[in-house]
Amino acid sequence: MLDAIIAHYNYWLVIFLMMIGLYIVISRGNLVKKIVGLNIFQTSVFLLYITLGKVNGGTAPILTDKPETFSNPLPHVLILTAIVVGVATTALGFALVVRIRESYGSIEEDDILATERAEDEIAVNEALS
Amino acid sequence: MSTEMALALTLLIPSLGGIAIACAGRYPNLREAITLITASVLFAVVISLLQEVSGGREPTLALIEVVPGLPLMLKVEPLGMLFGCVASGLWIVNSLYSFGYMRGTNETNQTRFYICFAIAIASSMGIAFAGNMFTLFIFYEILTISTYPLVAHKQNAEARSGARLYLGLLIGTSIGFQLVAIIWTWVAAGTLDFTIGGILRDKIDPTMLPILLALYMFGIGKAALMPFHRWLPAAMVAPTPVSALLHAVAVVKAGVFTVLKVVIYIFGIELLSETGASGWLIWVASFTLLAASLVAISKDNLKARLAYSTISQLSYIILGAALASSLGVLGGALHIATHALGKITLFMCAGAIYVATHKTKISDMQGLGRLMPFTFAAFCIAALSIIGLPPFAGSWSKWYLALAAADAGRVLVIAVLMISSLLNVAYLMPLVARGFFRPAPPRQPVGAAVTPGARFGLAEAPLLCVIPPCLTALGCLVLFFYADEVVDLLRPIVG
Amino acid sequence: MSLLSEHIPVLQVAVPLLSAPLCSLLRGVRLPWLLALAVSWFAFAISILLLIQVMDSGDISYHMGNWAPPFGIEYRVDVINAFVLLIISGISAVALPYARLSVAHEVDPRRHGQFYTAYLLCLTGLLGVTITGDAFNIFVFLEISSLSAYVLIAAGARQDRRALTAAYNYLVLGTVGATFFVIGVGLLYMVTGTLNIADLAERIRPLADNRAVQAGFAFIIIGMGLKLAMFPMHTWLPNAYTYAPSTVTVFLASTATKVSVYVVLRFLFTVFGPAYGFVGLTFEYIFLPLAILAMFIGSTAAIYQTNLKRLFAYSSVAQLGYIVLGIALGNIAGLTATVLHLFNHALMKGALFMALGCVALRIGAVSINGVRGLGREMPWTFAAIAGAGLSLIGVPSTVGFISKWYLILGALENSWWPVALLIVASSLLAVIYVWKIIEAAYFGVAPEGRGPVAEAPLEMLAPLWLMVVANFYFGIDADLTTSVAGKVAATFLGSGS
């Protein structure tokens, strides 16, 4: 049992990172920290894919004369794409945070929600009057 | 003109009329001329179809296949022919009356009124000539929606809430129950075509039949079976011509017509009488019949009283269907025509009184009969017809219904019919009595309405408000002598 | 010509993709729009060709860069995705003529190049997700469409700054959803060693008891459930639709969630199949209750909204409930309803959001109080709202009715009586919120201080009415749509058993 757990330590690591990332996304009110959490979450998936591609005793898949076992290169390539996507997401997320900070003057979710609620109330009162 | 063409025209004429009315909205005289011409042409076309049908033919027109196996189809059969004649014929009378009423009371948005009216008639024609339940359902819903603006016509808070109830109950019951029933039928029988003898025999577990029937009966909210009758009194906020349209011409008649269609062509009379699936309906209809009559007696507002009277009268027709015998169905079908003539007269009289005196309460109408003798005479005739006294048309339908009840050996039903006739007397005659036998109120000029006959000491409503009810009252008398022809026309539906 | 027709599948995606950067170089207001318009119409034409070709001669398989599947990326077009492609590109083709004035009104004029670039990228992504036959490729295109959608929604910030927070929330949830999806795909890859969907379907057959497969299934469904706003994962949707520019709402509401539904369908039926081990169970115990909750909670929430865009956004949540319900029914009629409703709902919501865009152009915000008495001043716009609203309710002779018809049919075929009654009950909720608007517009009194309001320009009314007419046309002559949807349903259920 213990052996099985230790033998798959990288999967445990993936799950650990995944949960940390998700937890940050859910629990933090700071918009920047949320994006950080999102990044950790995505990183765990990169690790998962890289783990999949690894073949025991395999080397990098470069054609040489010697007969060798190769690791599966495909997941690595896939994850390159996913990393690019992750970078784009992060950049866009931060861009939005900057804009939010410019117009609300805060990057704390609670403050922003309070501002929006106040605006809503004003709108409702106007509509009723 | 081929019959298929004529069949298509019954839908096209009022629709095109509606468009023409919309275009002519700025010129009231032209607009009303178009309404009248459309109504007359439509009636002529319907009459031309009537000759076909009484010759035993059934013109059919398949329009388009909406979903595979489910076409939009028109087919003329005797029952639909009767409803078509009633609706298109009374549209002419009602239009004439509308001109007088709407001008006499200076209503706003008259163009919208006439457009919606034309659409409502077009959808009534669709209901009358629908070849399957699916087509009927589509026009049924269009009728609901097109009459909504008519009910909300006055646009004040009261009209809005009345119209909301109207729409809510009619759409609610039709989508909530009727649609489910239709799809159930489709799943079970694989067809929705109206077929003599029904389509459900051996297709559905007999123990489920009463449930399916209940879904249909309560789903047809326009038939105002209790407890889904509240929309009818709520719709009384509408101008009187609309009430006349709702009660006599299109809406409620579309409801009970659909009830008959379902009983005759979906279930089949024999299937119902064999299984007794409609037994419960007899009691629900009887209850509605008596309860609505009792409520009617308690109402002082004339239109509200007439509304409850309508609820009660509709249940006669449902009762006829529930008895599931050929006599019952014939009586019910005949009642569509006789009640239409009677009730439209009553409503037009109520409107005429309102135009001339702005009175709506029965207790205020003391002695008005002396000032408005024509209106009150028409009212009296129509009331007698509704009560079921010879020589007025209403007596025939009640006669057939009583025969059917006797045939089925249901003594209690006969008792219900008798009690209800007495109740009819109790809620309709007091107005006539008050009008003629109480002293007239001190004369006072009301409104700007022109009062023809003022020279003779009369205070009638404008001519256009008086002539139509007199015509339909006369119709009540004439139909008494020609009821046989109607029954002959209807005979094929009961095989 | 033959060379061109051979490469049609790739053109569907490549043309919008390549024109996007070009668009960002264009200056001014008119040129970017013209380019986007041309590309949309081109994409529409291609999707029509594809559908015809598929209906005539069966599935098309296009090998990207001539690498044979399962190693290379395959574009695979069958009836279902040809149909979805048609919906996406069709909506885009109608929305763009409408877009010019609306976008000019709502988006910073200096940013039109970027705006239409994002739009084209979004279109690319949605088309790509639909056409590709490769699981990982779906993820990439999904992210292309999502990232550009966040940008498009944020473009509404000029009107209301809440567009920014709406876009941010969508970004966080959308990314979580997409990542879940990619985890699921990874788990499936781990077991089968393939990413090609057709190949995946083959190799996964004997592995129903494999836990990695089960976990992969769960990750994929939840990830796409987030993207398609399946209740209770719909929280991003109302704000995103409310504060996005009108054109964006029209486009996204009619297409984005539909594409996610398509992906779910693809995995449920092509890859796993309803007969596959645990899959059938999810229908009855997960999809069914969630769909019904969505129908009722979405509609009820809609009734209480005062902002009309948000009202219809909640209505979308409910309508997605119908779509999911069709899947849950698991029979031909139910699945037909799902596929039909992808198209029908796009028509309804496209028309409704377009009409709201017309109102926004004239009076700014679209609140229930703001539109009081507008029915008279903007007769065409509100007639369109009434027409499309009737369709949303499911009144006969509209497309909404056809969808409901098949849904109820499906429920009755399963003898799920309560479900049939719940479907009709929830349509009655739609009556309430649609009628609230109609009553305000036609029988309400104009609020004080509102001057005379002009009818929307013809340029916006024409596309709007095209959609409304389609709502009625396909409601009366549903032969075309039902036969396609029926064919799709039959293929799905046929291949699954």
PDB file of N, CA, C and O in Angstrom, chain A residues 6-54:
ATOM      1  N   ILE A   6       4.027   5.653  -2.601  1.00  0.00           N
ATOM      2  CA  ILE A   6       5.317   6.289  -2.866  1.00  0.00           C
ATOM      3  C   ILE A   6       5.683   6.164  -4.338  1.00  0.00           C
ATOM      4  O   ILE A   6       6.171   7.114  -4.952  1.00  0.00           O
ATOM      5  N   ALA A   7       5.352   5.011  -4.912  1.00  0.00           N
ATOM      6  CA  ALA A   7       5.689   4.807  -6.321  1.00  0.00           C
ATOM      7  C   ALA A   7       4.985   5.821  -7.211  1.00  0.00           C
ATOM      8  O   ALA A   7       5.492   6.186  -8.258  1.00  0.00           O
ATOM      9  N   HIS A   8       3.825   6.263  -6.789  1.00  0.00           N
ATOM     10  CA  HIS A   8       3.091   7.231  -7.608  1.00  0.00           C
ATOM     11  C   HIS A   8       3.193   8.631  -7.037  1.00  0.00           C
ATOM     12  O   HIS A   8       2.273   9.412  -7.145  1.00  0.00           O
ATOM     13  N   TYR A   9       4.363   8.947  -6.432  1.00  0.00           N
ATOM     14  CA  TYR A   9       4.418  10.220  -5.698  1.00  0.00           C
ATOM     15  C   TYR A   9       4.108  11.411  -6.578  1.00  0.00           C
ATOM     16  O   TYR A   9       3.527  12.382  -6.148  1.00  0.00           O
ATOM     17  N   ASN A  10       4.472  11.309  -7.867  1.00  0.00           N
ATOM     18  CA  ASN A  10       4.217  12.482  -8.703  1.00  0.00           C
ATOM     19  C   ASN A  10       2.726  12.741  -8.878  1.00  0.00           C
ATOM     20  O   ASN A  10       2.300  13.872  -8.937  1.00  0.00           O
ATOM     21  N   TYR A  11       1.913  11.674  -8.909  1.00  0.00           N
ATOM     22  CA  TYR A  11       0.467  11.885  -8.992  1.00  0.00           C
ATOM     23  C   TYR A  11      -0.052  12.567  -7.736  1.00  0.00           C
ATOM     24  O   TYR A  11      -0.903  13.450  -7.798  1.00  0.00           O
ATOM     25  N   TRP A  12       0.498  12.134  -6.586  1.00  0.00           N
ATOM     26  CA  TRP A  12       0.067  12.790  -5.340  1.00  0.00           C
ATOM     27  C   TRP A  12       0.411  14.267  -5.363  1.00  0.00           C
ATOM     28  O   TRP A  12      -0.380  15.119  -4.930  1.00  0.00           O
ATOM     29  N   LEU A  13       1.565  14.534  -5.910  1.00  0.00           N
ATOM     30  CA  LEU A  13       1.996  15.925  -6.008  1.00  0.00           C
ATOM     31  C   LEU A  13       1.021  16.710  -6.874  1.00  0.00           C
ATOM     32  O   LEU A  13       0.617  17.836  -6.544  1.00  0.00           O
ATOM     33  N   VAL A  14       0.633  16.072  -7.987  1.00  0.00           N
ATOM     34  CA  VAL A  14      -0.307  16.738  -8.900  1.00  0.00           C
ATOM     35  C   VAL A  14      -1.605  17.058  -8.171  1.00  0.00           C
ATOM     36  O   VAL A  14      -2.106  18.191  -8.228  1.00  0.00           O
ATOM     37  N   ILE A  15      -2.111  16.064  -7.454  1.00  0.00           N
ATOM     38  CA  ILE A  15      -3.388  16.286  -6.758  1.00  0.00           C
ATOM     39  C   ILE A  15      -3.227  17.374  -5.704  1.00  0.00           C
ATOM     40  O   ILE A  15      -4.076  18.266  -5.573  1.00  0.00           O
ATOM     41  N   PHE A  16      -2.100  17.329  -4.994  1.00  0.00           N
ATOM     42  CA  PHE A  16      -1.834  18.326  -3.965  1.00  0.00           C
ATOM     43  C   PHE A  16      -1.842  19.743  -4.553  1.00  0.00           C
ATOM     44  O   PHE A  16      -2.548  20.641  -4.082  1.00  0.00           O
ATOM     45  N   LEU A  17      -1.115  19.905  -5.642  1.00  0.00           N
ATOM     46  CA  LEU A  17      -1.052  21.228  -6.281  1.00  0.00           C
ATOM     47  C   LEU A  17      -2.430  21.665  -6.776  1.00  0.00           C
ATOM     48  O   LEU A  17      -2.831  22.820  -6.651  1.00  0.00           O
ATOM     49  N   MET A  18      -3.131  20.690  -7.360  1.00  0.00           N
ATOM     50  CA  MET A  18      -4.454  20.989  -7.926  1.00  0.00           C
ATOM     51  C   MET A  18      -5.375  21.539  -6.834  1.00  0.00           C
ATOM     52  O   MET A  18      -6.039  22.564  -7.012  1.00  0.00           O
ATOM     53  N   MET A  19      -5.351  20.869  -5.690  1.00  0.00           N
ATOM     54  CA  MET A  19      -6.242  21.291  -4.604  1.00  0.00           C
ATOM     55  C   MET A  19      -5.825  22.650  -4.056  1.00  0.00           C
ATOM     56  O   MET A  19      -6.661  23.507  -3.780  1.00  0.00           O
ATOM     57  N   ILE A  20      -4.509  22.838  -3.915  1.00  0.00           N
ATOM     58  CA  ILE A  20      -4.046  24.153  -3.432  1.00  0.00           C
ATOM     59  C   ILE A  20      -4.523  25.244  -4.385  1.00  0.00           C
ATOM     60  O   ILE A  20      -5.086  26.267  -3.985  1.00  0.00           O
ATOM     61  N   GLY A  21      -4.327  24.987  -5.676  1.00  0.00           N
ATOM     62  CA  GLY A  21      -4.716  26.003  -6.674  1.00  0.00           C
ATOM     63  C   GLY A  21      -6.194  26.306  -6.576  1.00  0.00           C
ATOM     64  O   GLY A  21      -6.602  27.472  -6.467  1.00  0.00           O
ATOM     65  N   LEU A  22      -7.008  25.262  -6.594  1.00  0.00           N
ATOM     66  CA  LEU A  22      -8.460  25.479  -6.546  1.00  0.00           C
ATOM     67  C   LEU A  22      -8.857  26.212  -5.263  1.00  0.00           C
ATOM     68  O   LEU A  22      -9.702  27.109  -5.278  1.00  0.00           O
ATOM     69  N   TYR A  23      -8.186  25.806  -4.157  1.00  0.00           N
ATOM     70  CA  TYR A  23      -8.531  26.425  -2.879  1.00  0.00           C
ATOM     71  C   TYR A  23      -8.259  27.924  -2.923  1.00  0.00           C
ATOM     72  O   TYR A  23      -9.079  28.731  -2.470  1.00  0.00           O
ATOM     73  N   ILE A  24      -7.120  28.273  -3.504  1.00  0.00           N
ATOM     74  CA  ILE A  24      -6.804  29.704  -3.585  1.00  0.00           C
ATOM     75  C   ILE A  24      -7.847  30.434  -4.427  1.00  0.00           C
ATOM     76  O   ILE A  24      -8.332  31.497  -4.059  1.00  0.00           O
ATOM     77  N   VAL A  25      -8.191  29.833  -5.569  1.00  0.00           N
ATOM     78  CA  VAL A  25      -9.168  30.489  -6.448  1.00  0.00           C
ATOM     79  C   VAL A  25     -10.472  30.740  -5.690  1.00  0.00           C
ATOM     80  O   VAL A  25     -11.080  31.799  -5.792  1.00  0.00           O
ATOM     81  N   ILE A  26     -10.880  29.754  -4.908  1.00  0.00           N
ATOM     82  CA  ILE A  26     -12.177  29.877  -4.256  1.00  0.00           C
ATOM     83  C   ILE A  26     -12.107  30.795  -3.046  1.00  0.00           C
ATOM     84  O   ILE A  26     -12.975  31.636  -2.829  1.00  0.00           O
ATOM     85  N   SER A  27     -11.039  30.658  -2.249  1.00  0.00           N
ATOM     86  CA  SER A  27     -11.062  31.300  -0.938  1.00  0.00           C
ATOM     87  C   SER A  27     -10.508  32.721  -0.936  1.00  0.00           C
ATOM     88  O   SER A  27     -10.870  33.509  -0.074  1.00  0.00           O
ATOM     89  N   ARG A  28      -9.644  33.060  -1.861  1.00  0.00           N
ATOM     90  CA  ARG A  28      -9.038  34.389  -1.789  1.00  0.00           C
ATOM     91  C   ARG A  28      -9.925  35.444  -2.419  1.00  0.00           C
ATOM     92  O   ARG A  28     -10.530  35.209  -3.462  1.00  0.00           O
ATOM     93  N   GLY A  29      -9.973  36.604  -1.787  1.00  0.00           N
ATOM     94  CA  GLY A  29     -10.773  37.683  -2.350  1.00  0.00           C
ATOM     95  C   GLY A  29      -9.963  38.624  -3.213  1.00  0.00           C
ATOM     96  O   GLY A  29     -10.509  39.446  -3.943  1.00  0.00           O
ATOM     97  N   ASN A  30      -8.637  38.494  -3.131  1.00  0.00           N
ATOM     98  CA  ASN A  30      -7.779  39.384  -3.907  1.00  0.00           C
ATOM     99  C   ASN A  30      -7.694  38.872  -5.345  1.00  0.00           C
ATOM    100  O   ASN A  30      -7.348  37.720  -5.589  1.00  0.00           O
ATOM    101  N   LEU A  31      -7.997  39.735  -6.290  1.00  0.00           N
ATOM    102  CA  LEU A  31      -8.097  39.280  -7.678  1.00  0.00           C
ATOM    103  C   LEU A  31      -6.771  38.759  -8.210  1.00  0.00           C
ATOM    104  O   LEU A  31      -6.738  37.828  -9.009  1.00  0.00           O
ATOM    105  N   VAL A  32      -5.661  39.370  -7.783  1.00  0.00           N
ATOM    106  CA  VAL A  32      -4.357  38.897  -8.261  1.00  0.00           C
ATOM    107  C   VAL A  32      -4.081  37.505  -7.703  1.00  0.00           C
ATOM    108  O   VAL A  32      -3.621  36.616  -8.417  1.00  0.00           O
ATOM    109  N   LYS A  33      -4.404  37.327  -6.427  1.00  0.00           N
ATOM    110  CA  LYS A  33      -4.138  36.019  -5.816  1.00  0.00           C
ATOM    111  C   LYS A  33      -4.970  34.927  -6.486  1.00  0.00           C
ATOM    112  O   LYS A  33      -4.521  33.791  -6.631  1.00  0.00           O
ATOM    113  N   LYS A  34      -6.165  35.288  -6.873  1.00  0.00           N
ATOM    114  CA  LYS A  34      -6.997  34.308  -7.586  1.00  0.00           C
ATOM    115  C   LYS A  34      -6.276  33.825  -8.839  1.00  0.00           C
ATOM    116  O   LYS A  34      -6.282  32.636  -9.161  1.00  0.00           O
ATOM    117  N   ILE A  35      -5.690  34.767  -9.563  1.00  0.00           N
ATOM    118  CA  ILE A  35      -4.990  34.381 -10.796  1.00  0.00           C
ATOM    119  C   ILE A  35      -3.788  33.503 -10.452  1.00  0.00           C
ATOM    120  O   ILE A  35      -3.484  32.532 -11.169  1.00  0.00           O
ATOM    121  N   VAL A  36      -3.122  33.833  -9.351  1.00  0.00           N
ATOM    122  CA  VAL A  36      -2.000  32.990  -8.921  1.00  0.00           C
ATOM    123  C   VAL A  36      -2.499  31.566  -8.672  1.00  0.00           C
ATOM    124  O   VAL A  36      -1.888  30.585  -9.128  1.00  0.00           O
ATOM    125  N   GLY A  37      -3.627  31.476  -7.989  1.00  0.00           N
ATOM    126  CA  GLY A  37      -4.204  30.161  -7.715  1.00  0.00           C
ATOM    127  C   GLY A  37      -4.505  29.419  -9.001  1.00  0.00           C
ATOM    128  O   GLY A  37      -4.228  28.221  -9.147  1.00  0.00           O
ATOM    129  N   LEU A  38      -5.060  30.152  -9.940  1.00  0.00           N
ATOM    130  CA  LEU A  38      -5.390  29.565 -11.229  1.00  0.00           C
ATOM    131  C   LEU A  38      -4.142  28.995 -11.892  1.00  0.00           C
ATOM    132  O   LEU A  38      -4.151  27.914 -12.472  1.00  0.00           O
ATOM    133  N   ASN A  39      -3.026  29.735 -11.762  1.00  0.00           N
ATOM    134  CA  ASN A  39      -1.774  29.293 -12.353  1.00  0.00           C
ATOM    135  C   ASN A  39      -1.276  28.012 -11.703  1.00  0.00           C
ATOM    136  O   ASN A  39      -0.814  27.101 -12.389  1.00  0.00           O
ATOM    137  N   ILE A  40      -1.378  27.960 -10.377  1.00  0.00           N
ATOM    138  CA  ILE A  40      -0.927  26.741  -9.685  1.00  0.00           C
ATOM    139  C   ILE A  40      -1.770  25.554 -10.132  1.00  0.00           C
ATOM    140  O   ILE A  40      -1.260  24.470 -10.426  1.00  0.00           O
ATOM    141  N   PHE A  41      -3.059  25.807 -10.237  1.00  0.00           N
ATOM    142  CA  PHE A  41      -3.996  24.778 -10.689  1.00  0.00           C
ATOM    143  C   PHE A  41      -3.595  24.267 -12.068  1.00  0.00           C
ATOM    144  O   PHE A  41      -3.514  23.054 -12.308  1.00  0.00           O
ATOM    145  N   GLN A  42      -3.323  25.206 -12.963  1.00  0.00           N
ATOM    146  CA  GLN A  42      -2.959  24.787 -14.324  1.00  0.00           C
ATOM    147  C   GLN A  42      -1.623  24.050 -14.326  1.00  0.00           C
ATOM    148  O   GLN A  42      -1.455  23.067 -15.053  1.00  0.00           O
ATOM    149  N   THR A  43      -0.704  24.524 -13.491  1.00  0.00           N
ATOM    150  CA  THR A  43       0.610  23.881 -13.450  1.00  0.00           C
ATOM    151  C   THR A  43       0.487  22.410 -13.079  1.00  0.00           C
ATOM    152  O   THR A  43       1.190  21.547 -13.619  1.00  0.00           O
ATOM    153  N   SER A  44      -0.442  22.129 -12.160  1.00  0.00           N
ATOM    154  CA  SER A  44      -0.610  20.735 -11.760  1.00  0.00           C
ATOM    155  C   SER A  44      -0.977  19.887 -12.963  1.00  0.00           C
ATOM    156  O   SER A  44      -0.535  18.741 -13.086  1.00  0.00           O
ATOM    157  N   VAL A  45      -1.776  20.462 -13.862  1.00  0.00           N
ATOM    158  CA  VAL A  45      -2.165  19.695 -15.046  1.00  0.00           C
ATOM    159  C   VAL A  45      -0.972  19.491 -15.975  1.00  0.00           C
ATOM    160  O   VAL A  45      -0.802  18.415 -16.561  1.00  0.00           O
ATOM    161  N   PHE A  46      -0.118  20.519 -16.066  1.00  0.00           N
ATOM    162  CA  PHE A  46       1.083  20.341 -16.889  1.00  0.00           C
ATOM    163  C   PHE A  46       1.878  19.153 -16.358  1.00  0.00           C
ATOM    164  O   PHE A  46       2.326  18.287 -17.118  1.00  0.00           O
ATOM    165  N   LEU A  47       2.024  19.122 -15.037  1.00  0.00           N
ATOM    166  CA  LEU A  47       2.779  18.026 -14.436  1.00  0.00           C
ATOM    167  C   LEU A  47       2.125  16.679 -14.730  1.00  0.00           C
ATOM    168  O   LEU A  47       2.814  15.695 -15.029  1.00  0.00           O
ATOM    169  N   LEU A  48       0.822  16.657 -14.661  1.00  0.00           N
ATOM    170  CA  LEU A  48       0.106  15.407 -14.943  1.00  0.00           C
ATOM    171  C   LEU A  48       0.462  14.910 -16.337  1.00  0.00           C
ATOM    172  O   LEU A  48       0.798  13.739 -16.537  1.00  0.00           O
ATOM    173  N   TYR A  49       0.385  15.794 -17.308  1.00  0.00           N
ATOM    174  CA  TYR A  49       0.661  15.394 -18.688  1.00  0.00           C
ATOM    175  C   TYR A  49       2.107  14.935 -18.852  1.00  0.00           C
ATOM    176  O   TYR A  49       2.395  13.947 -19.536  1.00  0.00           O
ATOM    177  N   ILE A  50       3.017  15.663 -18.222  1.00  0.00           N
ATOM    178  CA  ILE A  50       4.425  15.293 -18.367  1.00  0.00           C
ATOM    179  C   ILE A  50       4.661  13.912 -17.760  1.00  0.00           C
ATOM    180  O   ILE A  50       5.375  13.076 -18.324  1.00  0.00           O
ATOM    181  N   THR A  51       3.997  13.671 -16.629  1.00  0.00           N
ATOM    182  CA  THR A  51       4.106  12.358 -16.004  1.00  0.00           C
ATOM    183  C   THR A  51       3.631  11.249 -16.934  1.00  0.00           C
ATOM    184  O   THR A  51       4.232  10.183 -17.011  1.00  0.00           O
ATOM    185  N   LEU A  52       2.547  11.548 -17.628  1.00  0.00           N
ATOM    186  CA  LEU A  52       2.001  10.536 -18.542  1.00  0.00           C
ATOM    187  C   LEU A  52       3.013  10.126 -19.593  1.00  0.00           C
ATOM    188  O   LEU A  52       3.073   8.968 -20.002  1.00  0.00           O
ATOM    189  N   GLY A  53       3.767  11.098 -20.053  1.00  0.00           N
ATOM    190  CA  GLY A  53       4.641  10.835 -21.196  1.00  0.00           C
ATOM    191  C   GLY A  53       5.879  10.059 -20.817  1.00  0.00           C
ATOM    192  O   GLY A  53       6.549   9.478 -21.661  1.00  0.00           O
ATOM    193  N   LYS A  54       6.188  10.054 -19.531  1.00  0.00           N
ATOM    194  CA  LYS A  54       7.454   9.449 -19.106  1.00  0.00           C
ATOM    195  C   LYS A  54       7.381   7.924 -19.222  1.00  0.00           C
ATOM    196  O   LYS A  54       6.430   7.288 -18.754  1.00  0.00           O
TER     197      LYS A  54
END
